[in-house]
Coordinates of C-alpha atoms in Angstrom, one line a residue:
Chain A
X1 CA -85.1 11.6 45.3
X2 CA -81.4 9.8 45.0
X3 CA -82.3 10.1 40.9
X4 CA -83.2 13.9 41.3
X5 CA -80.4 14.9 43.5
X6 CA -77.6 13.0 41.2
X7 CA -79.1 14.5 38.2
X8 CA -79.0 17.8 39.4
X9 CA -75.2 16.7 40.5
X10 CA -74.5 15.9 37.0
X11 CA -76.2 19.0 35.6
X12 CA -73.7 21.0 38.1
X13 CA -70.9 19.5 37.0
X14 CA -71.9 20.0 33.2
X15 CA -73.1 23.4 33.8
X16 CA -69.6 24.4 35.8
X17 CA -67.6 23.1 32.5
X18 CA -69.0 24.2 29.9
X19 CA -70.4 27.6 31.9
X20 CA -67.1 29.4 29.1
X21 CA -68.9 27.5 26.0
X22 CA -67.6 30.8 23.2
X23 CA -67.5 31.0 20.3
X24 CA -63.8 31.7 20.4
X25 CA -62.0 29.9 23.0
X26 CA -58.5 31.7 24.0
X27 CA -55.7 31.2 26.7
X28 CA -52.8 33.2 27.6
X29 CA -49.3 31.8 28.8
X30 CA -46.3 33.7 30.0
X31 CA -44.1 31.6 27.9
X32 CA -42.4 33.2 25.2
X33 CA -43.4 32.2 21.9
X34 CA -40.9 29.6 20.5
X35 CA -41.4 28.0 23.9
X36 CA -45.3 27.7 23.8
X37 CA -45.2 27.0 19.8
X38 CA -43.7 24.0 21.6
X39 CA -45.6 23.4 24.2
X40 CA -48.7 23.8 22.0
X41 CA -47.2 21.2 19.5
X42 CA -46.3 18.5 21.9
X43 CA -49.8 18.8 23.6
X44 CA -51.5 18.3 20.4
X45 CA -49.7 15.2 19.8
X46 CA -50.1 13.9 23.1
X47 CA -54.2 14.2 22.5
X48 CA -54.0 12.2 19.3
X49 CA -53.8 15.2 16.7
X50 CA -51.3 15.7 14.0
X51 CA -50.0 19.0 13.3
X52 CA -49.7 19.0 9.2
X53 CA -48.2 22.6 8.9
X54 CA -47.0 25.9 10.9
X55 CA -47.9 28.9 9.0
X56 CA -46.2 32.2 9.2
X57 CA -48.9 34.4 7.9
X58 CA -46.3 37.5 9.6
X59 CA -43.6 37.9 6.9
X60 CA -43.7 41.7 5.8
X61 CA -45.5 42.8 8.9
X62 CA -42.8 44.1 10.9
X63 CA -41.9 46.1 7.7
X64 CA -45.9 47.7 7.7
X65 CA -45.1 48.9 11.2
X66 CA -46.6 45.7 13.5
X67 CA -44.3 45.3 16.6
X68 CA -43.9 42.1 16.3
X69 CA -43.4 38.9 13.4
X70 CA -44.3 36.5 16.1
X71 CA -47.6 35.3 14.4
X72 CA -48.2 31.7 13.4
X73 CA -51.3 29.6 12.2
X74 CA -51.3 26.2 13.1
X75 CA -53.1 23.5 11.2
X76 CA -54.6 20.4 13.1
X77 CA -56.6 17.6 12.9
X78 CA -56.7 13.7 12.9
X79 CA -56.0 12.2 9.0
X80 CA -58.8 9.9 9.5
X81 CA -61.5 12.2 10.4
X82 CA -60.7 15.4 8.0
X83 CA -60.9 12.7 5.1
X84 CA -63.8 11.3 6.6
X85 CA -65.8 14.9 7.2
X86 CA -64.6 16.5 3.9
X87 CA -65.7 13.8 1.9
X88 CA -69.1 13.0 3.6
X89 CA -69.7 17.4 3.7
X90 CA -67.7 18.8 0.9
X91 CA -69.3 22.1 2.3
X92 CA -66.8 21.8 5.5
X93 CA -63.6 21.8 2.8
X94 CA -62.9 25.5 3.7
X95 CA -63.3 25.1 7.2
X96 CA -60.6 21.9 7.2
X97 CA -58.6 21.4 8.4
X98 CA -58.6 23.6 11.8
X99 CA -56.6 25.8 13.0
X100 CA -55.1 27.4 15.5
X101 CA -53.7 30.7 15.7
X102 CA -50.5 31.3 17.8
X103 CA -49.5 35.1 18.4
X104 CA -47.3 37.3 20.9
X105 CA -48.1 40.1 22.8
X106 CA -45.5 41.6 24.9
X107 CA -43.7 38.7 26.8
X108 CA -46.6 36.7 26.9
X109 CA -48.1 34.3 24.2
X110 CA -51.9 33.9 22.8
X111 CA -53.4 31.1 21.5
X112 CA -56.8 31.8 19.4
X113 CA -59.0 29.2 17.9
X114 CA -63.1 29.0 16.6
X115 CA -64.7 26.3 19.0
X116 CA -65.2 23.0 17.2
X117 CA -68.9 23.0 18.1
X118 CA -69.3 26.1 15.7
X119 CA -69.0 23.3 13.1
X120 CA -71.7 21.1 14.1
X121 CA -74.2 22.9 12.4
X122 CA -72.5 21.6 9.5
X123 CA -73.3 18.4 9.5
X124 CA -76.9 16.5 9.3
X125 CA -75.8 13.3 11.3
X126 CA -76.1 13.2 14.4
X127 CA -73.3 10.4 14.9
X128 CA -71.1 13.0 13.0
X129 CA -71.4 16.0 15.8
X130 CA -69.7 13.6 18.1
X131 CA -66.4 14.2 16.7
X132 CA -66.8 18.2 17.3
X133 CA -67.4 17.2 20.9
X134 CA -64.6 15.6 20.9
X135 CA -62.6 18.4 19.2
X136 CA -64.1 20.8 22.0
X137 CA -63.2 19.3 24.6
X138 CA -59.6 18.4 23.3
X139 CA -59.5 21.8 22.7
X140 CA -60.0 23.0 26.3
X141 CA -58.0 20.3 27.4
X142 CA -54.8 21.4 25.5
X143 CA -55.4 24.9 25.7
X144 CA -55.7 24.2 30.1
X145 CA -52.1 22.5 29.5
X146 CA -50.9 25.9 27.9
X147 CA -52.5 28.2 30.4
X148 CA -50.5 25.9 33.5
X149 CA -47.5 25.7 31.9
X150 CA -44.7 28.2 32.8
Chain B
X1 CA -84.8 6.9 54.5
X2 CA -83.6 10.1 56.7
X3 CA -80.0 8.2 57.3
X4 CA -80.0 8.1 53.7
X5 CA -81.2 11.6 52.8
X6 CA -78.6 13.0 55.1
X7 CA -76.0 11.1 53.5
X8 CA -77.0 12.6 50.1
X9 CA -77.2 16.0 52.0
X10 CA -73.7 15.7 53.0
X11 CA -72.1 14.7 49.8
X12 CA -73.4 17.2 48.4
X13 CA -72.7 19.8 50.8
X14 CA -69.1 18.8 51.1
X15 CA -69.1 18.3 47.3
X16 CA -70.2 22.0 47.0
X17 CA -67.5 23.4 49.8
X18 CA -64.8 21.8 48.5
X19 CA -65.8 23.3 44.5
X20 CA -66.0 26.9 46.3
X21 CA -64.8 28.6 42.7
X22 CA -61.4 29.9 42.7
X23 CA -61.4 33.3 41.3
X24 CA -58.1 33.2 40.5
X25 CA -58.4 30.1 38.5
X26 CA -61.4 31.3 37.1
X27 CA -59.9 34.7 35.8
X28 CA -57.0 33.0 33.8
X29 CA -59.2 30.7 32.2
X30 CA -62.1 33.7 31.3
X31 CA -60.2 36.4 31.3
X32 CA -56.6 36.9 31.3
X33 CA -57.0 36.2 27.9
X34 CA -57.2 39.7 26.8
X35 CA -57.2 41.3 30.0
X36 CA -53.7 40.0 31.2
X37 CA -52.1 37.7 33.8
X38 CA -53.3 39.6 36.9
X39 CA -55.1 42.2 35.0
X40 CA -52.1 44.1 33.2
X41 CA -54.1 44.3 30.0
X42 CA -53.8 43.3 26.8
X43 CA -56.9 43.3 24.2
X44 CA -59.0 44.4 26.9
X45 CA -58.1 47.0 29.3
X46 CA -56.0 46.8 32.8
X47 CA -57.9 46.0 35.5
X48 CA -55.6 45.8 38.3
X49 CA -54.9 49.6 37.9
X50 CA -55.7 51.4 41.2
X51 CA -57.2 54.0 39.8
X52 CA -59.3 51.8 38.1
X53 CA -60.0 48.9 40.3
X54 CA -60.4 51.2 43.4
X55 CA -62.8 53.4 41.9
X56 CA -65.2 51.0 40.6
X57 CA -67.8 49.4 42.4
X58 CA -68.4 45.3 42.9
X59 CA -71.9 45.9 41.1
X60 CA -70.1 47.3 38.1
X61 CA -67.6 44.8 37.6
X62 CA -70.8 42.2 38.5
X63 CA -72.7 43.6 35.9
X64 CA -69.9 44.3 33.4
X65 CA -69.2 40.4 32.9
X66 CA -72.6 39.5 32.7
X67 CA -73.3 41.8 30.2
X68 CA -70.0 42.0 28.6
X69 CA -69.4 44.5 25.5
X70 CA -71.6 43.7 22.8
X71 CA -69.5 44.5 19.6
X72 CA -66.4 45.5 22.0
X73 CA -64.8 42.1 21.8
X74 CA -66.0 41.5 25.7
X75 CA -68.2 38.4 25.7
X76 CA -71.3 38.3 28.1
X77 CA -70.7 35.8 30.6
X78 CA -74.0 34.6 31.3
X79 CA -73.6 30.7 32.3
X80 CA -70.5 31.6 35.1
X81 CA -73.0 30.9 38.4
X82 CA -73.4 34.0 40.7
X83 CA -70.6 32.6 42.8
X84 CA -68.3 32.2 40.3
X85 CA -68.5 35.8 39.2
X86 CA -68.2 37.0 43.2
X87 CA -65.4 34.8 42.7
X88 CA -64.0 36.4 40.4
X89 CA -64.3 40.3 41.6
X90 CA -63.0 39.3 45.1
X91 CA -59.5 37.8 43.1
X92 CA -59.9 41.5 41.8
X93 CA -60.3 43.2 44.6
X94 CA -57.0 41.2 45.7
X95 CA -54.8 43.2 43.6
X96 CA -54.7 45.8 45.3
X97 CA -56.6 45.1 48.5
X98 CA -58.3 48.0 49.3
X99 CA -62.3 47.5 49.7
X100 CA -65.0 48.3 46.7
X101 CA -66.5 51.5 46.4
X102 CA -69.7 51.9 46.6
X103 CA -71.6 54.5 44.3
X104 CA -75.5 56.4 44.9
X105 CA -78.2 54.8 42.4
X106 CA -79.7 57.6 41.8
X107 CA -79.5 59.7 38.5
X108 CA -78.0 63.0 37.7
X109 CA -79.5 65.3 36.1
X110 CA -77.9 68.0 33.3
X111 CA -78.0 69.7 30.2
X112 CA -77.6 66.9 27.4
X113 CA -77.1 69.6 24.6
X114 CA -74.6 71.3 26.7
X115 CA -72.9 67.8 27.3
X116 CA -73.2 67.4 24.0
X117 CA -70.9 70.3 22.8
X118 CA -68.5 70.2 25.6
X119 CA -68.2 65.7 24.5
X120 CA -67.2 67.1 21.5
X121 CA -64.5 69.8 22.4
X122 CA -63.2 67.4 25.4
X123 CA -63.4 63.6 24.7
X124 CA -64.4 62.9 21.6
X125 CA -60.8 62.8 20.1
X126 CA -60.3 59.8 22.6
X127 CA -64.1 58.3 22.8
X128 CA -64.8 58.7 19.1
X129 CA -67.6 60.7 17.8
X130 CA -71.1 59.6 19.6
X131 CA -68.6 57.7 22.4
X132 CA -68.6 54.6 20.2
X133 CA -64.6 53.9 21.5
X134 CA -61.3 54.0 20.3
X135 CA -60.1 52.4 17.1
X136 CA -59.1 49.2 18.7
X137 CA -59.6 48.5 22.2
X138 CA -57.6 47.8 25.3
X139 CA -53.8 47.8 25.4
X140 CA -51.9 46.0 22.2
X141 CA -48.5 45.3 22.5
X142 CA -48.0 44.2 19.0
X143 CA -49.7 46.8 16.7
X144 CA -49.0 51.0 16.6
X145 CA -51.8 52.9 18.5
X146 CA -52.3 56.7 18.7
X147 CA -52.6 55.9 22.8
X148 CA -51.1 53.4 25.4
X149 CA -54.2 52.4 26.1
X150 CA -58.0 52.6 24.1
X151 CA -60.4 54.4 25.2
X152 CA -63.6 52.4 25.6
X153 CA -67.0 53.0 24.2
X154 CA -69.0 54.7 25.8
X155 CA -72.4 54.1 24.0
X156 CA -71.9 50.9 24.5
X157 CA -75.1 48.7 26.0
X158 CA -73.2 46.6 28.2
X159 CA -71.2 49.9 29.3
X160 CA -74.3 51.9 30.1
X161 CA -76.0 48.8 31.5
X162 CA -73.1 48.6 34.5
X163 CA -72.4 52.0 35.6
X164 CA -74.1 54.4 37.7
X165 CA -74.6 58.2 36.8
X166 CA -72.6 58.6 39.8
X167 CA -69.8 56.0 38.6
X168 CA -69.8 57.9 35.3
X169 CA -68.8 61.2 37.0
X170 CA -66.2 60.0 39.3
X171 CA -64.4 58.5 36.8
X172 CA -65.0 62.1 34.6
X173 CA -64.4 64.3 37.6
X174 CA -60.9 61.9 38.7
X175 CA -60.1 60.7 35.7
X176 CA -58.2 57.3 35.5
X177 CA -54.5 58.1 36.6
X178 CA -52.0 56.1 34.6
X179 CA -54.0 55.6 32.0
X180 CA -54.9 58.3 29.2
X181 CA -57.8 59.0 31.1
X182 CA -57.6 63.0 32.3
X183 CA -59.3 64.3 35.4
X184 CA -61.7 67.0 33.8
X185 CA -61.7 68.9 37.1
X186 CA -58.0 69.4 36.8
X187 CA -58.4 70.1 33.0
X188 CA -60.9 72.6 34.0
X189 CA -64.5 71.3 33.8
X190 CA -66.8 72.9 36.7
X191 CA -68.7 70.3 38.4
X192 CA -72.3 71.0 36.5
X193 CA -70.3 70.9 33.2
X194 CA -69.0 67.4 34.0
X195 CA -73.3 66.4 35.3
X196 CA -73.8 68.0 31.7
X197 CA -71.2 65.6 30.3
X198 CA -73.0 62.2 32.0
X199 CA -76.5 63.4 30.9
X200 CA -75.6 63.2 27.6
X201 CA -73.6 59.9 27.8
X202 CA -76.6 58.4 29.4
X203 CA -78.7 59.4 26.6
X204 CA -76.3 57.6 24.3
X205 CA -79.0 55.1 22.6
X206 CA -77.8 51.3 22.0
X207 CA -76.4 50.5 18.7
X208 CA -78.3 47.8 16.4
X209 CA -77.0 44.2 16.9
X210 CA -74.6 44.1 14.1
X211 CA -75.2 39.8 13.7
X212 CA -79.2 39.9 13.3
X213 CA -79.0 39.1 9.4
X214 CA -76.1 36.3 10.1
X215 CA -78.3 33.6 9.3
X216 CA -78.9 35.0 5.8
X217 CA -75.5 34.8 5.5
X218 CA -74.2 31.1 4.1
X219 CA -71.3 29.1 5.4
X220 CA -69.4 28.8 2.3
X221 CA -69.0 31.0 -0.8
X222 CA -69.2 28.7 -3.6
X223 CA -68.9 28.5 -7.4
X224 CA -68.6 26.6 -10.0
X225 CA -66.1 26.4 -12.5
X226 CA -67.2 25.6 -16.6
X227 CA -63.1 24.6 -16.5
X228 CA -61.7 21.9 -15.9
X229 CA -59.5 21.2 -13.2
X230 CA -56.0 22.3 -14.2
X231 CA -57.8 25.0 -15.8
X232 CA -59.1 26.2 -13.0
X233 CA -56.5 26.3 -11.4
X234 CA -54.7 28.5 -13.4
X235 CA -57.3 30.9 -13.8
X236 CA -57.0 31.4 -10.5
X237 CA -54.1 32.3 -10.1
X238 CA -54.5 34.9 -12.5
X239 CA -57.7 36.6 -11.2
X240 CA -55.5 36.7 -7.9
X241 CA -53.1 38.4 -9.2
X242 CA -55.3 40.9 -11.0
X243 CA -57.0 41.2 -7.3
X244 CA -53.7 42.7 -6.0
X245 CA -53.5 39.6 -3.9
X246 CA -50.1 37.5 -3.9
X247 CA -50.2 33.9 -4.0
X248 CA -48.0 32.7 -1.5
X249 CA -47.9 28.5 -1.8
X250 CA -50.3 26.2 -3.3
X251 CA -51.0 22.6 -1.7
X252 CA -52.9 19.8 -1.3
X253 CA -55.8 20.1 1.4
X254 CA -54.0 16.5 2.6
X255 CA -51.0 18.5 3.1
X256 CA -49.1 17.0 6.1
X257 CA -51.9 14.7 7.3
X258 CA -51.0 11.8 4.6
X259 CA -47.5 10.4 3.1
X260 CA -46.2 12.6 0.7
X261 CA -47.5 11.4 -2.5
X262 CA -50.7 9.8 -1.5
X263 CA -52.6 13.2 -0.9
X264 CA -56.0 13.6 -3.2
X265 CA -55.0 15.5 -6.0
X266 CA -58.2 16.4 -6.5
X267 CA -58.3 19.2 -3.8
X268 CA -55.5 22.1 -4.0
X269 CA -55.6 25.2 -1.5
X270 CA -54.8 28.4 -2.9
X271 CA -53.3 30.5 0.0
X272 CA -52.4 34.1 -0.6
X273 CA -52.8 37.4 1.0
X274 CA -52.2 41.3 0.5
X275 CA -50.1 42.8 3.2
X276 CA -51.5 46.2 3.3
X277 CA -55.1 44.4 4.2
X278 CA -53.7 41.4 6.4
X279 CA -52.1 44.9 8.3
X280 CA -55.3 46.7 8.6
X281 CA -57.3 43.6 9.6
X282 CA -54.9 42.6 12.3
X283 CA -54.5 46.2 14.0
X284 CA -58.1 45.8 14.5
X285 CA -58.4 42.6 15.7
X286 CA -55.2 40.5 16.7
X287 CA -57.2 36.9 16.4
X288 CA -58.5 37.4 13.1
X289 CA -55.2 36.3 12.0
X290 CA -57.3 32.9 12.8
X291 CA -58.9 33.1 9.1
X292 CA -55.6 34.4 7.4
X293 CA -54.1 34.4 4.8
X294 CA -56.8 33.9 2.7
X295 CA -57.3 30.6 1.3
X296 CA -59.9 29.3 -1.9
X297 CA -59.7 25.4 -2.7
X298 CA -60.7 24.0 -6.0
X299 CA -61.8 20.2 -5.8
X300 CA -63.3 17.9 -8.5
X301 CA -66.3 15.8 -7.1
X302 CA -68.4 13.9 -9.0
X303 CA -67.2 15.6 -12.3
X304 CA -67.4 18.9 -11.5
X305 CA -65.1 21.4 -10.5
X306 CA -65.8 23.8 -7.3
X307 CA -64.4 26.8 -6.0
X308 CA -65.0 27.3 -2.5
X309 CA -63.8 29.4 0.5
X310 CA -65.0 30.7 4.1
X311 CA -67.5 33.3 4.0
X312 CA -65.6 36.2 6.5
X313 CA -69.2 37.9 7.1
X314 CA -70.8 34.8 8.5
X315 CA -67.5 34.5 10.8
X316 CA -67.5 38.4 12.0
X317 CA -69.8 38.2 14.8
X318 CA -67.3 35.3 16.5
X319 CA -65.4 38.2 17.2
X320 CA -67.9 40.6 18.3
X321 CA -66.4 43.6 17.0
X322 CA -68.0 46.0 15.3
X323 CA -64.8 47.5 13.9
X324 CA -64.2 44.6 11.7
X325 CA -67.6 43.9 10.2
X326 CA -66.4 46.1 7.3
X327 CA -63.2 44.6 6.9
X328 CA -64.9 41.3 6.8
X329 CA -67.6 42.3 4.7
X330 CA -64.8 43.6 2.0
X331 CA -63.1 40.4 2.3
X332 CA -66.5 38.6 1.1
X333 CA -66.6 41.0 -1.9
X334 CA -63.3 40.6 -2.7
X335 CA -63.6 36.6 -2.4
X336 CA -67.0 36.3 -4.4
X337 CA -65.2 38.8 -7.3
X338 CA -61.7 36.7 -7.6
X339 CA -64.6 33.6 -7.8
X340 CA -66.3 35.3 -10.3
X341 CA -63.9 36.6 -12.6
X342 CA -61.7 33.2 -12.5
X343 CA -64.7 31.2 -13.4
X344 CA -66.2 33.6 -16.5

């Protein structure tokens, strides 16, 4: 009885988690973009990640009529584990390293990226699909930070 | 072994009071996202309009995240728990504080070929022909739209699967003040016109899933090349060019994640774009930005020399828009052709 009620405890608790598990996971914040392109960048290093490269993918926009040129791609990871991946599934190469995509609207800011567990299917090892847990839930974790922070 | 039974029951009780969802909580981490701090809308529609929120019942907005809006960016929300979506419409109902609505089950009947004609003179410049939505959806700040705000689809499953007949024609006979949204009576409509108008929206037949072949589809395009390395390279850059694409920076895929110097030679990105279709693909969908500007990388394993890039019709469904299923799947034919021609 203790087993079946603490399982079903646990299986609450995962279940209430991982009740959002999308394929794209998204979070709004009201700070304005060069704040949160901040806030996103310090968070990342805080969970261990290094940022290798901001990418304006905006320039000539505003000229084609988009309101705004507030439109960044950020690339992520951990050295160690892209080197690790590409090498063991050369298939992943196009995939590395991930990103995240960082765009205004109005006064408010949007952070877009593919959930890591989109990945998994990629690789054949099961020891390997541990690190896209990981990635998943860092990703809720810092994208929680960027929702709360104001 | 009852002491001890109760002891569990209480834990757990308490343990399920105190985790009484908040819906406030729970609507900025589902769905403020694209509907807005506090429902002000953004790729999704307002919510926390009163003439939207007031008019709408609790079963629709129940039903409407369950179900979502397949191939209308909306996600079905089907692992939130039943009390975390009551949670959620009762922080809804918050805004404006004024108690749901409640609309009659039962269906209308009316002419579907006269609702047909008059959907075409009256709403199908806003609905799209067959009420499959405005271009875009919801309210953008960011990109030009004919309208403030979308109109939705209407022949949409998840749509259809929510409201009522008698939801439908409230919202036709009202119309949505504030929004682009007319009230057809004051436009003119008489009252069996408008039963005409949801007869024929209720008829509206589900469109196909647009993701049922996406397992046909592979992961990564890949080719390749009877050149070696540097060659490759260059060739390219050429067939880019020749694409109408502009390269904008080549790197190493260890770019920024090693000491300058120490990357792997042996695996260059090639990122470039072309504005005009970087435009077009963001007014339809603000995130697709995600997999932009487009990238190939060319990497020497094992003493060959592959192309490879993402395949954009394997990601469209992420999205779950329609509308950019043909932008992606010109994106795969324009990747698999630069592929081709720089490796002839």
């Amino acid at each position: 009885m203790k087993l079946f009620l603490s399982k079903t405890l646990l299986l609450c608790l995962f279940i209430s988690t991982h009740a959002a598990a999308s394929d794209l996971i998204m979070a709004r914040s009201t700070l304005s973009f060069s704040e949160a392109m901040t806030n996103l960048q310090v968070s990342l290093k805080e969970h261990g990640y290094t940022v290798a490269r901001v990418q304006r993918i905006d320039v000539g926009l505003t000229g084609m009529g988009y309101k705004t040129d507030m439109y960044r791609i950020v690339f992520v990871g951990k050295a160690d584990e892209i080197k690790y991946l590409v090498n063991k599934y050369p298939q992943m190469i196009p995939y590395m390293p991930p990103k995240v995509s960082v765009f205004a609207e109005g006064g408010d800011t949007l952070l877009v990226t593919a959930n890591p567990s989109l990945f998994a299917h990629m690789v054949d090892d099961e020891k390997d699909k541990v690190i896209f847990e990981r990635w998943e839930s860092d990703v809720y974790s810092v994208f929680d930070d960027f929702r709360r922070a104001e | 072994m009852v002491r001890f039974l109760l002891f569990f029951f209480l834990l757990f009780s308490t343990g399920l009071a105190s985790a009484a969802p908040d819906g406030r909580a729970l609507f900025n981490q589902h769905c403020a996202a694209c509907h807005g701090t506090e429902g002000r809308g953004g790729v999704g529609v307002p919510l926390s309009l009163p003439a939207f929120i007031n008019s709408v019942s609790d079963e629709y907005l129940k039903r409407t995240i369950r179900h979502g809006r397949p191939g209308r960016i909306m996600p079905a929300f089907t692992r939130l728990s039943d009390a975390q979506v009551n949670a959620i419409v009762t922080y809804a109902r918050s805004w404006t504080m004024v108690p749901a609505v409640e609309f009659n089950p039962a269906p209308i009947a009316g002419d579907r070929e006269n609702g047909k004609v008059l959907f075409g003179q009256h709403c199908a410049q806003c609905h799209g022909d067959d009420g499959k939505g405005g271009k875009g959806t919801g309210v953008t700040f960011s990109r030009e739209r004919d309208l403030p705000i979308i109109a939705p689809a209407l022949n949409n499953s998840g749509f259809l699967a929510s409201a009522s007949d008698t939801m439908i024609k409230n919202t036709v006979m009202h119309g949505r003040e504030g929004t682009p949204m007319a009230s057809m009576l004051q436009v003119g409509l008489k009252e069996q016109e408008i039963n005409d108008l949801v007869s024929y929206i209720r008829s509206f037949q589900e469109r196909d899933s647009v993701d049922s072949d996406d397992d046909e589809n592979e992961t990564v395009i890949m080719v390749e090349s009877p050149y070696d390395f540097d060659e490759t390279i260059e060739s390219l850059k050429t067939e880019i060019a020749n694409n109408n694409f502009k390269l904008i920076r080549t790197d190493y895929l260890e770019h920024g994640f090693v000491e300058e110097g120490k990357e792997n030679k042996k695996q260059v990105v090639l990122h470039f774009c072309n504005f005009n279709f970087l435009y077009q693909a963001l007014a339809i969908d603000p995130r697709v930005g995600l997999f932009l500007p487009c990238r190939i990388t060319v990497i020497e394993q094992d003493d060959k020399v592959l192309l490879m890039t993402i395949n954009p019709m394997r990601l469209s469904h992420l999205f779950n828009n329609y509308d950019l299923d043909e932008a992606c799947k010109k994106m795969t034919e324009l990747y698999k052709a630069i592929l081709e021609d720089a490796t002839l």
